[in-house]
Tab-separated table of C-alpha atoms in Angstrom:
chain	number	residue	atom	x	y	z
A	1	MET	CA	-0.150	0.012	0.086
A	2	LYS	CA	2.691	2.393	0.996
A	3	LYS	CA	4.445	1.563	-2.474
A	4	SER	CA	0.907	2.334	-4.169
A	5	LEU	CA	0.590	5.652	-2.697
A	6	ILE	CA	4.339	6.861	-3.904
A	7	THR	CA	3.844	5.863	-7.287
A	8	THR	CA	0.134	7.218	-7.466
A	9	THR	CA	2.112	10.666	-5.836
A	10	PHE	CA	5.173	11.089	-8.290
A	11	CYS	CA	2.558	10.225	-11.378
A	12	LEU	CA	0.303	13.348	-10.019
A	13	THR	CA	3.808	15.604	-9.011
A	14	LEU	CA	4.690	14.157	-12.917
A	15	ILE	CA	1.128	15.539	-14.473
A	16	THR	CA	1.677	18.953	-12.718
A	17	PHE	CA	4.959	19.693	-13.519
A	18	SER	CA	4.323	18.979	-16.808
A	19	SER	CA	1.692	20.049	-17.299
A	20	PHE	CA	1.848	24.291	-17.314
A	21	ILE	CA	0.253	26.415	-20.281
A	22	LYS	CA	3.212	28.274	-22.667
A	23	ALA	CA	2.829	31.324	-23.263
A	24	ALA	CA	3.670	32.105	-27.043
A	25	PRO	CA	5.718	35.122	-27.553
A	26	VAL	CA	3.921	38.562	-27.874
A	27	LEU	CA	5.410	41.419	-30.617
A	28	ILE	CA	3.925	44.987	-30.554
A	29	ASP	CA	5.973	46.673	-34.136
A	30	PHE	CA	3.801	49.708	-33.938
A	31	ASP	CA	2.529	49.164	-37.187
A	32	ASP	CA	-1.129	49.215	-36.179
A	33	VAL	CA	-1.094	53.073	-36.046
A	34	ILE	CA	-2.205	55.171	-38.304
A	35	GLY	CA	-0.036	58.801	-37.914
A	36	SER	CA	2.649	60.036	-36.540
A	37	ARG	CA	3.228	61.181	-32.360
A	38	ILE	CA	-0.072	59.423	-31.885
A	39	ASP	CA	-0.536	58.598	-28.026
A	40	ILE	CA	-0.065	55.067	-27.225
A	41	THR	CA	1.209	55.072	-23.796
A	42	ASN	CA	-2.182	52.587	-23.027
A	43	ARG	CA	-3.310	51.245	-26.670
A	44	TYR	CA	-1.508	48.014	-25.830
A	45	ALA	CA	-3.475	47.126	-22.224
A	46	GLY	CA	-5.074	44.820	-23.406
A	47	LEU	CA	-1.857	43.061	-23.873
A	48	GLY	CA	-1.126	43.803	-20.612
A	49	VAL	CA	1.720	46.175	-21.432
A	50	THR	CA	1.284	50.094	-20.614
A	51	LEU	CA	4.602	52.507	-22.027
A	52	ASN	CA	5.791	55.776	-19.896
A	53	ALA	CA	8.182	58.255	-20.093
A	54	ILE	CA	11.227	58.132	-17.725
A	55	ASP	CA	14.054	60.610	-17.865
A	56	ASN	CA	17.111	59.803	-19.768
A	57	PRO	CA	20.008	62.575	-19.268
A	58	PHE	CA	23.030	62.868	-21.663
A	59	PRO	CA	25.321	62.712	-22.808
A	60	LEU	CA	26.836	59.009	-21.370
A	61	SER	CA	28.914	56.377	-22.152
A	62	GLY	CA	29.038	52.922	-21.347
A	63	ALA	CA	26.024	51.550	-19.241
A	64	PHE	CA	23.187	53.095	-18.321
A	65	PRO	CA	23.090	54.180	-14.566
A	66	ALA	CA	19.357	53.231	-13.489
A	67	PRO	CA	18.136	53.277	-10.260
A	68	ASP	CA	17.552	50.295	-7.864
A	69	ILE	CA	13.908	50.618	-7.618
A	70	LEU	CA	11.671	51.292	-10.334
A	71	PRO	CA	11.852	55.390	-12.180
A	72	VAL	CA	9.521	57.646	-11.407
A	73	THR	CA	7.311	58.314	-14.775
A	74	LEU	CA	7.489	61.557	-16.226
A	75	GLY	CA	4.935	61.074	-19.130
A	76	GLY	CA	3.215	59.202	-22.171
A	77	VAL	CA	4.871	57.184	-25.056
A	78	SER	CA	3.846	58.059	-28.499
A	79	THR	CA	4.523	57.093	-32.426
A	80	TRP	CA	7.312	58.524	-34.901
A	81	THR	CA	6.859	57.916	-38.575
A	82	GLU	CA	9.247	60.843	-40.006
A	83	GLY	CA	12.242	58.907	-39.185
A	84	PHE	CA	10.134	56.296	-40.752
A	85	ALA	CA	13.673	54.941	-42.234
A	86	SER	CA	15.075	53.927	-39.539
A	87	ALA	CA	12.304	51.256	-38.439
A	88	LEU	CA	13.452	47.992	-37.953
A	89	SER	CA	9.837	47.313	-39.137
A	90	PRO	CA	8.636	50.490	-40.933
A	91	PRO	CA	7.290	52.724	-40.691
A	92	GLN	CA	5.952	53.207	-36.384
A	93	VAL	CA	8.584	52.913	-33.858
A	94	ALA	CA	7.504	54.331	-30.221
A	95	VAL	CA	9.245	57.694	-28.428
A	96	SER	CA	8.571	59.009	-25.375
A	97	SER	CA	6.508	62.501	-25.140
A	98	PRO	CA	7.386	65.596	-24.688
A	99	PHE	CA	7.654	65.614	-20.678
A	100	ALA	CA	8.525	68.875	-18.131
A	101	GLY	CA	12.323	69.774	-18.139
A	102	GLU	CA	12.619	67.825	-21.726
A	103	PRO	CA	9.889	69.522	-24.573
A	104	ASP	CA	11.314	66.898	-27.533
A	105	TYR	CA	9.951	63.519	-28.147
A	106	GLY	CA	12.219	61.093	-28.063
A	107	ASP	CA	15.083	62.028	-25.958
A	108	GLY	CA	13.173	60.220	-22.831
A	109	GLY	CA	13.594	56.634	-22.156
A	110	ILE	CA	10.904	54.267	-21.857
A	111	LEU	CA	9.024	52.385	-19.137
A	112	ILE	CA	7.654	49.076	-20.118
A	113	SER	CA	4.753	48.116	-17.288
A	114	PHE	CA	3.626	44.335	-17.358
A	115	ALA	CA	-0.034	43.447	-16.024
A	116	PHE	CA	2.344	40.055	-15.475
A	117	ASP	CA	5.406	38.609	-14.951
A	118	VAL	CA	7.453	37.804	-17.782
A	119	ASN	CA	10.377	35.513	-18.265
A	120	SER	CA	12.317	37.966	-21.160
A	121	VAL	CA	11.939	40.813	-23.169
A	122	SER	CA	13.379	41.911	-26.313
A	123	LEU	CA	13.489	44.909	-28.542
A	124	VAL	CA	15.706	47.438	-31.128
A	125	GLY	CA	16.868	50.530	-29.998
A	126	VAL	CA	16.866	52.937	-32.684
A	127	ASP	CA	18.157	55.489	-33.518
A	128	ASN	CA	16.146	58.539	-35.143
A	129	GLY	CA	18.773	60.629	-35.408
A	130	THR	CA	21.123	59.268	-37.911
A	131	ASN	CA	24.574	58.485	-36.924
A	132	SER	CA	27.331	60.486	-38.838
A	133	GLY	CA	30.296	58.247	-37.348
A	134	THR	CA	31.700	60.113	-34.094
A	135	ASP	CA	28.739	59.697	-31.458
A	136	ASP	CA	28.521	56.456	-29.254
A	137	GLU	CA	25.398	54.806	-28.694
A	138	SER	CA	23.581	51.868	-27.244
A	139	VAL	CA	21.041	50.579	-24.967
A	140	THR	CA	20.826	48.831	-21.108
A	141	LEU	CA	17.365	47.523	-20.180
A	142	THR	CA	16.825	47.443	-16.527
A	143	ALA	CA	14.859	44.437	-15.128
A	144	TYR	CA	12.438	45.262	-11.590
A	145	ASP	CA	9.952	42.862	-10.040
A	146	ALA	CA	6.709	43.517	-9.480
A	147	SER	CA	7.549	45.711	-5.790
A	148	GLY	CA	9.749	47.528	-8.179
A	149	ASN	CA	13.146	46.459	-7.274
A	150	LYS	CA	15.644	46.035	-9.220
A	151	ILE	CA	16.666	42.148	-10.691
A	152	GLY	CA	18.803	42.571	-13.038
A	153	GLN	CA	20.199	44.715	-16.422
A	154	ILE	CA	22.007	44.332	-19.863
A	155	TYR	CA	24.030	46.817	-22.057
A	156	SER	CA	23.450	46.142	-25.602
A	157	THR	CA	25.912	48.079	-28.136
A	158	THR	CA	24.978	44.587	-30.536
A	159	ASN	CA	24.261	47.117	-33.835
A	160	LEU	CA	21.881	45.265	-36.488
A	161	PRO	CA	23.425	46.137	-40.392
A	162	SER	CA	21.416	49.438	-42.127
A	163	THR	CA	22.895	51.152	-45.083
A	164	LEU	CA	20.077	54.171	-44.206
A	165	GLY	CA	22.737	55.734	-41.020
A	166	TYR	CA	20.871	54.722	-38.174
A	167	ASP	CA	22.123	52.734	-35.279
A	168	GLN	CA	19.773	50.140	-34.281
A	169	THR	CA	20.678	48.054	-31.168
A	170	SER	CA	18.946	45.127	-30.172
A	171	ALA	CA	18.771	44.414	-26.704
A	172	SER	CA	17.444	41.266	-25.004
A	173	ILE	CA	16.926	40.055	-21.150
A	174	ALA	CA	15.535	36.805	-19.595
A	175	LEU	CA	14.624	36.937	-15.298
A	176	PRO	CA	11.682	35.308	-13.482
A	177	GLY	CA	9.723	37.550	-12.368
A	178	ILE	CA	10.451	40.400	-14.087
A	179	ARG	CA	7.174	42.990	-14.531
A	180	TYR	CA	8.726	46.001	-15.932
A	181	VAL	CA	11.568	47.099	-17.669
A	182	ALA	CA	13.145	50.246	-18.248
A	183	PHE	CA	14.912	51.011	-21.521
A	184	ASN	CA	17.555	53.546	-21.197
A	185	TYR	CA	19.709	55.053	-24.154
A	186	THR	CA	23.701	56.307	-23.384
A	187	ASP	CA	24.737	58.586	-26.141
A	188	SER	CA	28.045	60.652	-26.571
A	189	ASN	CA	26.198	63.481	-29.079
A	190	PHE	CA	21.993	63.889	-29.935
A	191	GLY	CA	20.259	62.142	-28.114
A	192	PHE	CA	16.647	60.553	-30.223
A	193	TYR	CA	15.974	56.987	-29.381
A	194	SER	CA	12.836	54.875	-30.034
A	195	ILE	CA	11.835	51.320	-29.665
A	196	ASP	CA	10.597	49.231	-32.099
A	197	ASN	CA	9.847	45.118	-32.391
A	198	LEU	CA	9.239	44.370	-28.721
A	199	GLU	CA	9.028	41.086	-27.678
A	200	PHE	CA	7.914	39.355	-24.517
A	201	VAL	CA	7.188	36.054	-23.116
A	202	ALA	CA	4.778	35.420	-20.031
A	203	THR	CA	5.667	33.792	-17.375
A	204	PRO	CA	3.980	30.264	-17.887
A	205	ILE	CA	0.620	29.006	-15.509
A	206	PRO	CA	-0.822	26.119	-15.107
A	207	GLU	CA	-4.046	25.080	-16.169
A	208	PRO	CA	-6.858	25.175	-14.815
A	209	ASN	CA	-7.853	21.821	-15.478
A	210	MET	CA	-4.835	20.494	-13.864
A	211	ILE	CA	-4.553	22.131	-10.821
A	212	PHE	CA	-8.265	20.374	-10.334
A	213	LEU	CA	-6.682	16.932	-10.488
A	214	LEU	CA	-4.003	17.853	-8.073
A	215	SER	CA	-6.685	18.654	-5.538
A	216	ALA	CA	-8.927	16.528	-5.697
A	217	GLY	CA	-6.049	13.385	-6.158
A	218	LEU	CA	-4.327	14.721	-3.078
A	219	ILE	CA	-7.662	14.377	-1.099
A	220	ALA	CA	-8.840	11.365	-2.638
A	221	LEU	CA	-4.387	10.183	-1.141
A	222	VAL	CA	-5.292	11.660	1.892
A	223	GLY	CA	-8.455	9.911	2.023
A	224	PHE	CA	-6.572	6.780	1.367
A	225	ARG	CA	-4.445	7.041	4.156
A	226	ARG	CA	-6.159	8.026	6.858
A	227	LYS	CA	-8.764	4.845	5.634
A	228	PHE	CA	-5.531	2.214	5.825
A	229	GLY	CA	-4.305	4.023	8.727
A	230	ARG	CA	-7.072	2.538	10.640
A	231	ILE	CA	-7.225	-1.025	9.586
A	232	TYR	CA	-3.560	-1.599	10.479
A	233	ALA	CA	-3.980	0.587	13.600
């Protein structure tokens, strides 16, 4: 009887750990929007994503000095088509909207907020100001958990091939429990950055029917244990 209980428990455990809903990657390329300087702060809330402007002072070099706690949001995020040739997937990119102390589009960073935990986030940072060959530009992604505490950071200087004179820097970060990602750039000259092809993968969740099955199985095991415990007592 003891061996049977162990076998049943082991099988239920295998079922549980193998029965998670695997989330498919979600891609937002902003090309569903028509027009430039259109507010998209909450446009993708139905996908669990909101976008806000955050501070991004420059000139800077190296990894962006992101704070250890969630940065303060200062405004919204808009589309930008004037520099559509710089987009990885034309015509749209997303830029920070003007906020207090920063009257220009694209001169701030962008905070990407999720309504749920995600395991990975990738995007392409785009230099909409073009590259004259004399500036030093890179992308920093900083991940924060649901409490707003920094849990990781990556610094990317990987520029994608471009014949248009625009820097297109790919960056990705993968960690368990990501709830926010701050996009920042460092620039030794003129700052005007956007993001394109934002992609994320949500944290897998157990299937509801498997939760029910596991619960029922555990209740049954407890019942069998009590019954046979009385018999052999």
